[in-house]
CSV table of C-alpha atoms in Angstrom, one decimal:
chain,number,residue,atom,x,y,z
A,27,MET,CA,0.0,0.0,0.1
A,28,ALA,CA,1.2,3.5,-0.9
A,29,VAL,CA,-0.9,6.4,0.2
A,30,HIS,CA,-0.8,10.1,0.5
A,31,CYS,CA,-0.9,11.2,4.3
A,32,ALA,CA,-0.1,14.8,5.5
A,33,THR,CA,-0.2,14.1,9.2
A,34,GLU,CA,0.6,11.3,11.6
A,35,ARG,CA,-3.1,11.0,12.4
A,36,GLU,CA,-3.7,10.2,8.8
A,37,ILE,CA,-0.9,7.7,8.7
A,38,GLY,CA,-2.4,5.9,11.8
A,39,ALA,CA,-5.7,5.8,10.1
A,40,ALA,CA,-4.4,4.4,6.9
A,41,LEU,CA,-2.3,1.8,8.7
A,42,ARG,CA,-5.4,0.7,10.8
A,43,ALA,CA,-7.4,0.4,7.7
A,44,PHE,CA,-4.7,-1.7,5.9
A,45,ALA,CA,-4.3,-3.9,8.9
A,46,ALA,CA,-8.1,-4.5,9.1
A,47,GLN,CA,-8.0,-5.7,5.6
A,48,HIS,CA,-5.2,-8.4,6.3
A,49,GLN,CA,-6.1,-9.5,9.9
A,50,SER,CA,-4.4,-12.8,9.5
A,51,ALA,CA,-1.0,-11.3,8.3
A,52,HIS,CA,2.0,-11.9,10.6
A,53,HIS,CA,3.9,-8.6,9.9
A,54,LEU,CA,2.8,-5.1,8.9
A,55,ALA,CA,6.0,-3.1,8.2
A,56,TYR,CA,5.8,0.5,7.1
A,57,ALA,CA,7.6,3.7,6.6
A,58,PHE,CA,6.5,7.3,6.2
A,59,ARG,CA,7.9,10.7,5.4
A,60,ILE,CA,5.8,13.9,6.0
A,61,LYS,CA,6.4,17.6,6.0
A,62,THR,CA,5.5,19.3,9.2
A,63,GLU,CA,5.9,22.9,10.5
A,64,GLY,CA,9.0,21.6,12.3
A,65,GLY,CA,10.6,20.0,9.3
A,66,ILE,CA,10.5,16.6,7.7
A,67,VAL,CA,9.5,13.7,9.9
A,68,GLN,CA,10.2,10.2,8.8
A,69,ARG,CA,9.9,7.0,10.8
A,70,PHE,CA,9.6,3.2,10.0
A,71,SER,CA,8.6,0.1,11.8
A,72,ASP,CA,10.1,-3.4,11.3
A,73,ALA,CA,7.0,-5.0,12.8
A,74,GLY,CA,8.9,-7.6,14.7
A,75,GLU,CA,11.3,-8.6,11.9
A,76,PRO,CA,15.1,-8.4,12.6
A,77,SER,CA,16.2,-4.8,13.0
A,78,GLY,CA,16.5,-2.8,9.7
A,79,THR,CA,15.2,-5.7,7.5
A,80,ALA,CA,11.6,-4.5,6.8
A,81,GLY,CA,10.8,-0.8,7.4
A,82,MET,CA,14.3,0.5,6.6
A,83,PRO,CA,14.3,-0.7,3.0
A,84,VAL,CA,10.9,0.8,2.6
A,85,LEU,CA,12.2,4.2,4.0
A,86,LYS,CA,15.2,4.1,1.8
A,87,LEU,CA,13.0,3.7,-1.3
A,88,ILE,CA,10.8,6.7,-0.2
A,89,GLU,CA,13.9,8.8,0.5
A,90,GLY,CA,15.6,7.6,-2.7
A,91,ARG,CA,12.5,8.9,-4.8
A,92,ASP,CA,12.5,12.1,-2.7
A,93,LEU,CA,8.8,11.7,-1.8
A,94,ILE,CA,7.0,13.8,0.8
A,95,ASN,CA,3.7,13.1,2.6
A,96,VAL,CA,3.7,9.4,1.8
A,97,CYS,CA,3.2,6.2,3.8
A,98,VAL,CA,4.1,2.9,2.4
A,99,ALA,CA,3.1,-0.4,4.2
A,100,VAL,CA,3.9,-4.0,3.3
A,101,ILE,CA,2.3,-7.0,4.9
A,102,ARG,CA,3.9,-10.4,5.1
A,103,TYR,CA,2.3,-13.8,5.9
A,104,TYR,CA,4.8,-16.2,7.3
A,105,GLY,CA,4.9,-19.3,5.2
A,106,GLY,CA,7.3,-21.4,7.2
A,107,ILE,CA,10.4,-20.5,5.4
A,108,ASN,CA,13.0,-18.2,6.9
A,109,LEU,CA,14.3,-15.7,4.3
A,110,GLY,CA,17.3,-14.4,6.3
A,111,THR,CA,18.0,-10.7,6.7
A,112,GLY,CA,19.0,-10.2,3.1
A,113,GLY,CA,15.9,-12.0,1.9
A,114,LEU,CA,13.6,-10.0,4.1
A,115,ALA,CA,15.1,-6.7,3.0
A,116,ARG,CA,14.7,-7.7,-0.6
A,117,ALA,CA,11.1,-8.9,-0.1
A,118,TYR,CA,10.0,-5.8,1.8
A,119,GLY,CA,11.9,-3.3,-0.5
A,120,GLY,CA,10.7,-5.1,-3.7
A,121,THR,CA,7.1,-5.1,-2.6
A,122,ALA,CA,7.3,-1.4,-1.5
A,123,LYS,CA,8.8,-0.6,-5.0
A,124,MET,CA,5.9,-2.3,-6.7
A,125,ALA,CA,3.4,-0.4,-4.5
A,126,LEU,CA,5.2,3.0,-5.4
A,127,ASP,CA,5.4,2.1,-9.2
A,128,ALA,CA,1.6,1.6,-9.2
A,129,ALA,CA,0.8,4.8,-7.2
A,130,ARG,CA,0.1,8.0,-8.8
A,131,VAL,CA,2.8,10.5,-7.6
A,132,GLY,CA,2.0,14.2,-7.8
A,133,ASP,CA,4.1,17.3,-7.2
A,134,PHE,CA,4.4,18.5,-3.6
A,135,VAL,CA,2.8,21.7,-3.0
A,136,GLU,CA,3.4,23.2,0.4
A,137,MET,CA,0.2,24.7,1.9
A,138,GLN,CA,-0.4,27.4,4.4
A,139,THR,CA,-3.3,28.1,6.7
A,140,ILE,CA,-4.5,31.7,6.9
A,141,ALA,CA,-7.1,33.4,9.2
A,142,LEU,CA,-9.0,36.0,7.3
A,143,THR,CA,-12.0,38.4,8.0
A,144,ILE,CA,-14.0,39.5,5.0
A,145,HIS,CA,-17.2,41.3,4.2
A,146,TYR,CA,-20.2,39.2,3.0
A,147,ASN,CA,-19.9,40.7,-0.5
A,148,GLN,CA,-16.4,39.3,-0.8
A,149,MET,CA,-17.3,35.6,-0.2
A,150,ASP,CA,-17.9,34.7,-3.9
A,151,ALA,CA,-14.6,36.3,-4.9
A,152,VAL,CA,-12.7,34.4,-2.1
A,153,THR,CA,-14.3,31.2,-3.1
A,154,ARG,CA,-13.3,31.7,-6.7
A,155,ALA,CA,-9.8,32.8,-5.9
A,156,LEU,CA,-9.3,29.7,-3.7
A,157,ALA,CA,-10.6,27.4,-6.4
A,158,LYS,CA,-8.3,28.9,-8.9
A,159,CYS,CA,-5.2,28.2,-6.8
A,160,ASN,CA,-6.5,24.7,-5.5
A,161,GLY,CA,-7.1,26.2,-2.0
A,162,SER,CA,-10.0,25.4,0.3
A,163,ILE,CA,-12.0,26.8,3.2
A,164,LEU,CA,-11.2,25.0,6.4
A,165,ASN,CA,-13.5,26.9,8.8
A,166,LYS,CA,-16.1,29.7,8.6
A,167,ALA,CA,-18.0,31.7,11.1
A,168,PHE,CA,-20.8,34.2,10.1
A,169,ASN,CA,-21.0,37.2,12.3
A,170,GLU,CA,-21.1,40.8,11.4
A,171,GLN,CA,-18.4,39.8,9.0
A,172,ILE,CA,-17.2,36.4,7.9
A,173,ASN,CA,-14.2,34.8,9.7
A,174,LEU,CA,-12.5,32.3,7.5
A,175,GLU,CA,-9.7,29.8,8.0
A,176,VAL,CA,-8.4,28.9,4.5
A,177,SER,CA,-5.7,26.6,3.2
A,178,LEU,CA,-3.8,27.6,0.0
A,179,PRO,CA,-0.5,27.1,-1.7
A,180,LYS,CA,2.2,28.9,0.3
A,181,SER,CA,3.4,30.6,-2.9
A,182,GLU,CA,-0.1,32.1,-3.4
A,183,ALA,CA,-0.5,33.4,0.2
A,184,GLY,CA,1.1,36.8,-0.1
A,185,ASP,CA,-1.0,37.8,-3.2
A,186,PHE,CA,-4.2,36.4,-1.6
A,187,LEU,CA,-3.7,38.3,1.7
A,188,SER,CA,-3.0,41.5,-0.2
A,189,ARG,CA,-6.1,41.0,-2.1
A,190,PHE,CA,-8.6,40.2,0.6
A,191,SER,CA,-7.3,41.7,3.9
C-alpha cells in the first residue's frame, strides 16, 4: 500500500485500515515521510522482523525517490520458510517498490493556513480565488463579517492576503 498522508493521524488511520484488511497477516512493516511545520518527519517500523530488514528498506525507497507526505506499508504472511536478513530486505523493499510504481505521484505543494476576516460581498470572490489556486475553506463563522480559515499554496498566500485583507 502506498498512500498520501499529510499528518501522523492520517498515517495511523491508513495503517489501521490496511491492517483490518489483512487481519491474519503476521507482519505489517511500514515507513513514512511527511513535512510538518517543524521540518520533515520520517519513521519506520520493522513489525517484529530483525532490525532494519523491513521498514528501513521501505524508508530508503521513499527517500531515494525524494517523496514527501507518503506512507508505504507492506504486509507479510509467514509461510514457514526463513528468508534471512537479506531475503527479508529484498522482499519488503521489492514489494514497496511495486506499490510505489503503481501509485500516482503528484508534485508536492506546500500549503499554508491563513485566518481571514471578510465582508459578505467578498465571499464569492474569495471562493473563486481559492478554487483557482487549489485552496480550500477549512472553517467559517458568520457574524457581522465572515471569519475564515483557509488553506492555500504557500506561494499564493502573499497575493491572496493583499487582495482580501
